[in-house]
PDB file of C-alpha atoms in Angstrom:
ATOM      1  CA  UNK U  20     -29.201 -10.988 -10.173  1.00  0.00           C
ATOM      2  CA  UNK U  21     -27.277 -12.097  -7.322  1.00  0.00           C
ATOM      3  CA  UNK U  22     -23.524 -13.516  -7.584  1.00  0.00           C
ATOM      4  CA  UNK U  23     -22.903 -16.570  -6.373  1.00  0.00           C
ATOM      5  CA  UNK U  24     -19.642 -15.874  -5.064  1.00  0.00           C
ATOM      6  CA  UNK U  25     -19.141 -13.451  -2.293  1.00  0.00           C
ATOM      7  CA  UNK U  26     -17.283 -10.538  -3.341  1.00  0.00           C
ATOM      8  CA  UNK U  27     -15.271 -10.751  -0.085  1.00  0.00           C
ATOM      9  CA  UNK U  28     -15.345 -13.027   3.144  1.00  0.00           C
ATOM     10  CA  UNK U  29     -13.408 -14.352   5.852  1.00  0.00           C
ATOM     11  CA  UNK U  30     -10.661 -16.113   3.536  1.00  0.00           C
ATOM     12  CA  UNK U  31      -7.422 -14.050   3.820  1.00  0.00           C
ATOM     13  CA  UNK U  32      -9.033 -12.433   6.757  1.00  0.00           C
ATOM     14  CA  UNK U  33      -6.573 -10.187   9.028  1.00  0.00           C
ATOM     15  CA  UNK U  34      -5.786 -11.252  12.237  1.00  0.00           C
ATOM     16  CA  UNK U  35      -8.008  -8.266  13.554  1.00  0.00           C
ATOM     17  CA  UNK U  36     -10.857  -9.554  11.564  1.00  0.00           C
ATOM     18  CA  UNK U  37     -13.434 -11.409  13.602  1.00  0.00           C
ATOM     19  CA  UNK U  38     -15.842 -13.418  11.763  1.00  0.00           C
ATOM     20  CA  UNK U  39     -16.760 -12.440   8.399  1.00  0.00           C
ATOM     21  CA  UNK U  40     -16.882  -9.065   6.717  1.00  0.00           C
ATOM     22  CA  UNK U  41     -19.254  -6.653   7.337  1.00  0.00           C
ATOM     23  CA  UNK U  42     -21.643  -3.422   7.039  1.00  0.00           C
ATOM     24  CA  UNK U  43     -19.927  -2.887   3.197  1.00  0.00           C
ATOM     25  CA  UNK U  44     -19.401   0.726   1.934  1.00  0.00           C
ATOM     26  CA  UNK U  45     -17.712   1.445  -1.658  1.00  0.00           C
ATOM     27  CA  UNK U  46     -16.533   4.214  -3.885  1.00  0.00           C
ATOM     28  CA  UNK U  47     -15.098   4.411  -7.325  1.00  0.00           C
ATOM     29  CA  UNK U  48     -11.380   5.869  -8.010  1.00  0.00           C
ATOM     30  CA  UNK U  49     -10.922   5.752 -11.917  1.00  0.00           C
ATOM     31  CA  UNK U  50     -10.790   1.742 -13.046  1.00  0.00           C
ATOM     32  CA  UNK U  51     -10.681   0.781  -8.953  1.00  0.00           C
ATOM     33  CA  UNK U  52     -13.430   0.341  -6.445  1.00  0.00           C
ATOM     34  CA  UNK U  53     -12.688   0.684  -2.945  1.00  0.00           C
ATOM     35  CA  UNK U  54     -14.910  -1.075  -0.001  1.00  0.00           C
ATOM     36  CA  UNK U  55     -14.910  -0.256   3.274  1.00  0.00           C
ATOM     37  CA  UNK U  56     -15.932  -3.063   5.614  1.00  0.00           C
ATOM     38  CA  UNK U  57     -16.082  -3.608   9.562  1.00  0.00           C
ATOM     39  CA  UNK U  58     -14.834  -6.479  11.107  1.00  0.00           C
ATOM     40  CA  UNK U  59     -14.102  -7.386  14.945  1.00  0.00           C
ATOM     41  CA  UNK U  60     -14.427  -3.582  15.834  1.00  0.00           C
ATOM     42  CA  UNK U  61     -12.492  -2.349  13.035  1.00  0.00           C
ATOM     43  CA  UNK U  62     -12.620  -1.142   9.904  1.00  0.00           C
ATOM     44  CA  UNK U  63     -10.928  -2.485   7.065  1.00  0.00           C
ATOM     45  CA  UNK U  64     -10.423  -1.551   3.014  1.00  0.00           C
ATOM     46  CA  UNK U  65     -10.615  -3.782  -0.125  1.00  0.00           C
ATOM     47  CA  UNK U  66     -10.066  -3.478  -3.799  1.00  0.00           C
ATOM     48  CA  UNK U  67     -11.697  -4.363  -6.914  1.00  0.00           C
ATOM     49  CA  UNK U  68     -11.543  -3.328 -10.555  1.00  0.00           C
ATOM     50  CA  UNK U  69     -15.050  -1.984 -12.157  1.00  0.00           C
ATOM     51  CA  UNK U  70     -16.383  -5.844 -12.106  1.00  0.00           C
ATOM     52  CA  UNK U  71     -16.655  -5.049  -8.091  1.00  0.00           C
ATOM     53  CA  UNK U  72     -17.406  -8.654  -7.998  1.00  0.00           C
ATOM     54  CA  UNK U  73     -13.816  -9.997  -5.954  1.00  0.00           C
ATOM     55  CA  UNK U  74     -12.096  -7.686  -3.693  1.00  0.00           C
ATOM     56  CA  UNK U  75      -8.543  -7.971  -2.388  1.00  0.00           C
ATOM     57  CA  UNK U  76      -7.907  -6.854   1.297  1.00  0.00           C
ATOM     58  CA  UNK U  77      -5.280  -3.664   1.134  1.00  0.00           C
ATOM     59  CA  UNK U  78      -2.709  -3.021   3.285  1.00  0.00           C
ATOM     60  CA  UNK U  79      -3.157   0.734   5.391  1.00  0.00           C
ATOM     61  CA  UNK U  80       0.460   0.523   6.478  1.00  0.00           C
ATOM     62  CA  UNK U  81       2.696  -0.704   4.182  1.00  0.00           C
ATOM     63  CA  UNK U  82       5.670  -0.065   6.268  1.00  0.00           C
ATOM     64  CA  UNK U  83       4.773  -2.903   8.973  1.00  0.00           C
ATOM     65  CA  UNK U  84       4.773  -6.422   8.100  1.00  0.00           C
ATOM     66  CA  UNK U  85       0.930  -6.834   9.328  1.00  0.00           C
ATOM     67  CA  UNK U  86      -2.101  -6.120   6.890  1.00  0.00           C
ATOM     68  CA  UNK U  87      -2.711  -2.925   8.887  1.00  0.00           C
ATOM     69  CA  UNK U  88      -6.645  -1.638   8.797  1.00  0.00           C
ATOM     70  CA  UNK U  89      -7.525   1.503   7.626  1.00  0.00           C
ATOM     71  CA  UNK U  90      -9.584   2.607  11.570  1.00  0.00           C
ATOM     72  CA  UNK U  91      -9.333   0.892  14.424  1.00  0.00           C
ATOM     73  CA  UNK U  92     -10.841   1.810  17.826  1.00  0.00           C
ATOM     74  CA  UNK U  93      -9.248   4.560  19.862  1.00  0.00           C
ATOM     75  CA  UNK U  94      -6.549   4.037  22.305  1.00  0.00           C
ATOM     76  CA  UNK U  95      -8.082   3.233  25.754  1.00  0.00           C
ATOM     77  CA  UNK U  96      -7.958   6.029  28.359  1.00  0.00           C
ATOM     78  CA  UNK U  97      -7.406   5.250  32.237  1.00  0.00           C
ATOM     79  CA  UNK U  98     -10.542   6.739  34.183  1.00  0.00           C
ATOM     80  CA  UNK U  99      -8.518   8.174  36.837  1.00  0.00           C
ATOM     81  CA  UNK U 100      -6.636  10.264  34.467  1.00  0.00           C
ATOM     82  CA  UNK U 101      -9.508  12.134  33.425  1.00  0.00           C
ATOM     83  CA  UNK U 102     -10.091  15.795  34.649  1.00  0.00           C
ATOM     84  CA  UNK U 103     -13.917  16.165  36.232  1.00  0.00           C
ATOM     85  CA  UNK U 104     -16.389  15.993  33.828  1.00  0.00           C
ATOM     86  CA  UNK U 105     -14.133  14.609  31.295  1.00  0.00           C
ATOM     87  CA  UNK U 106     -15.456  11.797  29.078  1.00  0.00           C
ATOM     88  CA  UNK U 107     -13.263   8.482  27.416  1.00  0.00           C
ATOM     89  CA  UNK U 108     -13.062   8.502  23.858  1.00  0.00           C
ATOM     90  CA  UNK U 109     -16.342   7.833  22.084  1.00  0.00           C
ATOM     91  CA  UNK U 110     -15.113   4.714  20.173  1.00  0.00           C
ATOM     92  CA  UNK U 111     -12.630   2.759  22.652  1.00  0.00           C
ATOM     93  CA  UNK U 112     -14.002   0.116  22.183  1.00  0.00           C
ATOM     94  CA  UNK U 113     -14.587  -0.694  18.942  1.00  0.00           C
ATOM     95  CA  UNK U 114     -15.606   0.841  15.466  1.00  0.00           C
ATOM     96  CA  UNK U 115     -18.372  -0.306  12.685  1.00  0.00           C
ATOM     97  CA  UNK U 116     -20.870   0.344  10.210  1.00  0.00           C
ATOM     98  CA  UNK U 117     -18.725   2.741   7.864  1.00  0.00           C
ATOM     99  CA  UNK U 118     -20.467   4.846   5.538  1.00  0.00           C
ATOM    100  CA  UNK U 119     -18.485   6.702   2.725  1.00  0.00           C
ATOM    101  CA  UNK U 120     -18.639   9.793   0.549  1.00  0.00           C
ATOM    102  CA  UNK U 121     -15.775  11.525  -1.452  1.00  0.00           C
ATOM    103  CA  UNK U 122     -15.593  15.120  -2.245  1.00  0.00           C
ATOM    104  CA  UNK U 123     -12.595  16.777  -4.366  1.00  0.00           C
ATOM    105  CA  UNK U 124     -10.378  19.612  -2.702  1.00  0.00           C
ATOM    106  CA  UNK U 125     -11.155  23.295  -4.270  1.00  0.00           C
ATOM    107  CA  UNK U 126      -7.542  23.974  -4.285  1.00  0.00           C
ATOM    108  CA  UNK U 127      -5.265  24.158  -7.570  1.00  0.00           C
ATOM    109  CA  UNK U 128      -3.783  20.883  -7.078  1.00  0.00           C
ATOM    110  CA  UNK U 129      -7.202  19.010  -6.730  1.00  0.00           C
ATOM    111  CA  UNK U 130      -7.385  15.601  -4.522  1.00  0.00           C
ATOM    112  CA  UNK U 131      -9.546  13.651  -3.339  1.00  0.00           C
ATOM    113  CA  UNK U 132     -10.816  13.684   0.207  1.00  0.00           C
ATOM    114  CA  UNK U 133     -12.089  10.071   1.507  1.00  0.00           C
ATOM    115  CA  UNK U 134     -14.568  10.563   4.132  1.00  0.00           C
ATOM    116  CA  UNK U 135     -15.837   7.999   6.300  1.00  0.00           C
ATOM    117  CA  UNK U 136     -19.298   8.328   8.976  1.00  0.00           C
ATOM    118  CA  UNK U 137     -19.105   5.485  11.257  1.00  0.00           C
ATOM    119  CA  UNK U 138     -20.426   3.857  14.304  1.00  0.00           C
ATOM    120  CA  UNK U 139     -18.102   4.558  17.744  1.00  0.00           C
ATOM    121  CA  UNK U 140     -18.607   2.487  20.450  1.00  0.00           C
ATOM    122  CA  UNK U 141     -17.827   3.474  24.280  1.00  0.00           C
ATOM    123  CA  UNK U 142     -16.736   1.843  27.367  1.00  0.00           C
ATOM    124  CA  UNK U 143     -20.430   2.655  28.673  1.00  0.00           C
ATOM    125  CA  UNK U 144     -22.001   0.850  26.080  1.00  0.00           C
ATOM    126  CA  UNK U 145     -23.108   3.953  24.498  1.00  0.00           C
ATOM    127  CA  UNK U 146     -22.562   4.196  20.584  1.00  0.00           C
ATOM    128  CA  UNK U 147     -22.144   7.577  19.038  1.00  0.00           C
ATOM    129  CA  UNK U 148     -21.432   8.946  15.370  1.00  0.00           C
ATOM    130  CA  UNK U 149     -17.979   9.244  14.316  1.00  0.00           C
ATOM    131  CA  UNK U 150     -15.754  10.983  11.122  1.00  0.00           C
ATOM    132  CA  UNK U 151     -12.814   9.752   9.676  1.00  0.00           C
ATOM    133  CA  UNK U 152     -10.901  11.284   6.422  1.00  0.00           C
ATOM    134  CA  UNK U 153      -7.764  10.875   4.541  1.00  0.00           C
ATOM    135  CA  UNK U 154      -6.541  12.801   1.411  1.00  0.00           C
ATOM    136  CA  UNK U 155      -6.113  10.212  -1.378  1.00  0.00           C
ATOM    137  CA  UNK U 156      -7.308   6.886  -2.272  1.00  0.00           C
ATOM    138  CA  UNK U 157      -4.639   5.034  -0.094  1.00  0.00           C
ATOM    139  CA  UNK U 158      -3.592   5.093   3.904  1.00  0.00           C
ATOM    140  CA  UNK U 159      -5.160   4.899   6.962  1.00  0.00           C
ATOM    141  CA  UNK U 160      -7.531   7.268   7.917  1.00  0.00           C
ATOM    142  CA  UNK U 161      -7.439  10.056  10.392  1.00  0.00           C
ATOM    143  CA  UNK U 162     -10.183  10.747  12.896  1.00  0.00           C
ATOM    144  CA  UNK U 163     -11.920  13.337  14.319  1.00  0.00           C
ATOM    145  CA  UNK U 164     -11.511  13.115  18.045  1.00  0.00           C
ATOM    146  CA  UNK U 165     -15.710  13.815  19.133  1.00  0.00           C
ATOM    147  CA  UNK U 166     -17.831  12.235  17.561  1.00  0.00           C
ATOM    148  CA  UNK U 167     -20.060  14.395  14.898  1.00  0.00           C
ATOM    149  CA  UNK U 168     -23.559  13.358  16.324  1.00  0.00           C
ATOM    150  CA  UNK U 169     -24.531  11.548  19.721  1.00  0.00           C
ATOM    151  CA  UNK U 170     -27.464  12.623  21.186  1.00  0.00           C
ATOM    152  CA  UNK U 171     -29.795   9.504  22.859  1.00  0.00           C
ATOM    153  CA  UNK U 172     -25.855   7.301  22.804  1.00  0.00           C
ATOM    154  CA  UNK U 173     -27.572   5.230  20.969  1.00  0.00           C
ATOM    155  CA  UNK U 174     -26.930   6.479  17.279  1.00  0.00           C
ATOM    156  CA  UNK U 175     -25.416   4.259  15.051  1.00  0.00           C
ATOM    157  CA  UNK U 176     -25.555   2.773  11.428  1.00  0.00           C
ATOM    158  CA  UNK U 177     -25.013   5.668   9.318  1.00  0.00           C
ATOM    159  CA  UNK U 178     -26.221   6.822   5.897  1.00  0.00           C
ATOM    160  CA  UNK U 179     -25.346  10.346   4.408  1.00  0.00           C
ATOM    161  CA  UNK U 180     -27.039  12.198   1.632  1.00  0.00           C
ATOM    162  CA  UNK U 181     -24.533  14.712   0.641  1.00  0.00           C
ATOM    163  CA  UNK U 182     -26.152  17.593  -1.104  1.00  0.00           C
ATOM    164  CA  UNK U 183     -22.936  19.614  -1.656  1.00  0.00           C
ATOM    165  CA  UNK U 184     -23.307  22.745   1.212  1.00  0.00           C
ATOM    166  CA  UNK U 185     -25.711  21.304   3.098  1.00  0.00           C
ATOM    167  CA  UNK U 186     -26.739  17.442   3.459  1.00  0.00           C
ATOM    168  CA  UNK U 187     -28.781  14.764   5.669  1.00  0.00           C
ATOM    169  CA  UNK U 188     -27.285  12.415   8.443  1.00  0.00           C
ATOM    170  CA  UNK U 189     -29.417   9.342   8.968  1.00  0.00           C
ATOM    171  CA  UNK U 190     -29.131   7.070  11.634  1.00  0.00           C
ATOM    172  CA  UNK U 191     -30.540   4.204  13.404  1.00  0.00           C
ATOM    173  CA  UNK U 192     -31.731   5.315  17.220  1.00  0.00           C
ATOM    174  CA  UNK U 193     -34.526   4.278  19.883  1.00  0.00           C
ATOM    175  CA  UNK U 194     -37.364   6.260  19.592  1.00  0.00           C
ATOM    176  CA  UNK U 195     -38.401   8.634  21.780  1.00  0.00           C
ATOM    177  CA  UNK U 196     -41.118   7.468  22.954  1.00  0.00           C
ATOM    178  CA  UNK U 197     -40.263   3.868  23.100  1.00  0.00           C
ATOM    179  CA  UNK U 198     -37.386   1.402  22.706  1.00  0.00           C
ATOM    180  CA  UNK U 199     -38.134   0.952  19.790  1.00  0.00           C
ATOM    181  CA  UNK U 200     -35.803   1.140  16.707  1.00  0.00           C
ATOM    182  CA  UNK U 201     -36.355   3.777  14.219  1.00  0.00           C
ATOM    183  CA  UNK U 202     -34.112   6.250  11.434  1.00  0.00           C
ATOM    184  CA  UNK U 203     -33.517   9.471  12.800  1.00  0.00           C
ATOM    185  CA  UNK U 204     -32.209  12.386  10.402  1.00  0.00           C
ATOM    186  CA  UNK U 205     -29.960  15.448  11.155  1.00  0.00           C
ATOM    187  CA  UNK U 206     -29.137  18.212   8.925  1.00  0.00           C
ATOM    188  CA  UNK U 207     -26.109  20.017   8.193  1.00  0.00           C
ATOM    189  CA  UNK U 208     -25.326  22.438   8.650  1.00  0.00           C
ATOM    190  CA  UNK U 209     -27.088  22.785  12.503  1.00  0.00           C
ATOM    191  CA  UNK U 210     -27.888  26.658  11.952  1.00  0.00           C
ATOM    192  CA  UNK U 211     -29.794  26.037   8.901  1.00  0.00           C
ATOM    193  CA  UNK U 212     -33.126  24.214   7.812  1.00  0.00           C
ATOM    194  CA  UNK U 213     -34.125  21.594   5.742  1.00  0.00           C
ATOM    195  CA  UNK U 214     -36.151  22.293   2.989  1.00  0.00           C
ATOM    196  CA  UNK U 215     -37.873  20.235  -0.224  1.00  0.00           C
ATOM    197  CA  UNK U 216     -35.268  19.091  -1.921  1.00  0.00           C
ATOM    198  CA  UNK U 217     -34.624  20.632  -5.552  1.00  0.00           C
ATOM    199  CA  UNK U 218     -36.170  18.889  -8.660  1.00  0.00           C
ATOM    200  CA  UNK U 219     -33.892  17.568 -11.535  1.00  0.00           C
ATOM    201  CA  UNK U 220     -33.976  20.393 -14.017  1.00  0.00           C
ATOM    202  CA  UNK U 221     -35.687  19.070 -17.408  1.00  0.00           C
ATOM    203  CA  UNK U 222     -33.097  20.260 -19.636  1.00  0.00           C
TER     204      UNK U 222
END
């Protein structure tokens, strides 16, 4: 059954926020859900407790007086500063469709490491998949400078099955044949193989 009230929209929207919330992603921290959303090329975080029926925007950045989001696009490079060959950042122009996962660190002191698959987007008009992490359930988060997959540049919308060691990317990509939209998959890690994934054991 549907809610009739949105769990979030543009009300209390952050200057960086264009148009309404979007592309929503969520995980559960103890009596807290978290959603990730995009919004005017950026991505942003909101709260909830376990109802996960009205979220509150968070702040990434307490320390400035702004409502900060948690990824925005990276910092525009100047063409003629790059060396031959060289290629602007993957997402310069704007970030979207977040997708996350959390895993907890094997060390003694365990935390929690946020993880965050999301759609770059390039000067070019080329769109690529990017990664984005932070320890902890608060912050902004920290990205990886390539971008994980881009093969057609026209990879975007990403889902993750995480299987533990090994796990599927799927994305949303022309076909090869065609223009036409279809998923694509990847699997992780690139040496290996996919394989039938294991039935639930009966007992």
């Amino acid at each position: 059954m549907k809610d009739p009230a949105p769990a979030l929209d543009a009300r209390g929207a952050a200057p960086w926020e264009a148009g309404a919330p979007g592309s929503p992603t969520a995980y559960v921290e103890g009596s807290r859900v978290h959603l990730f959303y995009s919004s005017g090329g950026t991505l942003g975080e909101a709260v909830s407790d376990l109802s996960a029926r009205a979220f509150a925007r968070v702040d990434a950045d307490p320390r400035t007086p702004a409502l900060d989001p948690v990824l925005g696009p990276s910092p525009r490079v100047d063409p003629a500063t790059l060396a031959p060959g060289e290629k602007p950042p993957f997402d310069e122009v704007g970030v979207a469709d977040p997708c996350v996962s959390v895993r907890e660190t094997p060390a003694t002191a365990k935390r929690a490491h946020v993880r965050v698959l999301y759609t770059g987007m390039a000067t070019a008009g080329t769109t690529a998949i990017g990664f984005a992490a932070r320890y902890g359930h608060e912050g902004p988060l920290a990205r990886q400078p390539l971008a994980v997959y881009a093969a057609k540049g026209k990879e975007r919308a990403p889902a993750l099955l995480d299987l533990g060691e090994t796990g599927y990317l799927y994305f949303t990509e022309p076909r090869s044949t065609d223009a036409r939209e279809a998923i694509g998959a990847g699997f992780a890690p690139g040496a290996g193989s996919p394989g039938p994934l294991a039935t639930p054991s009966a007992e």
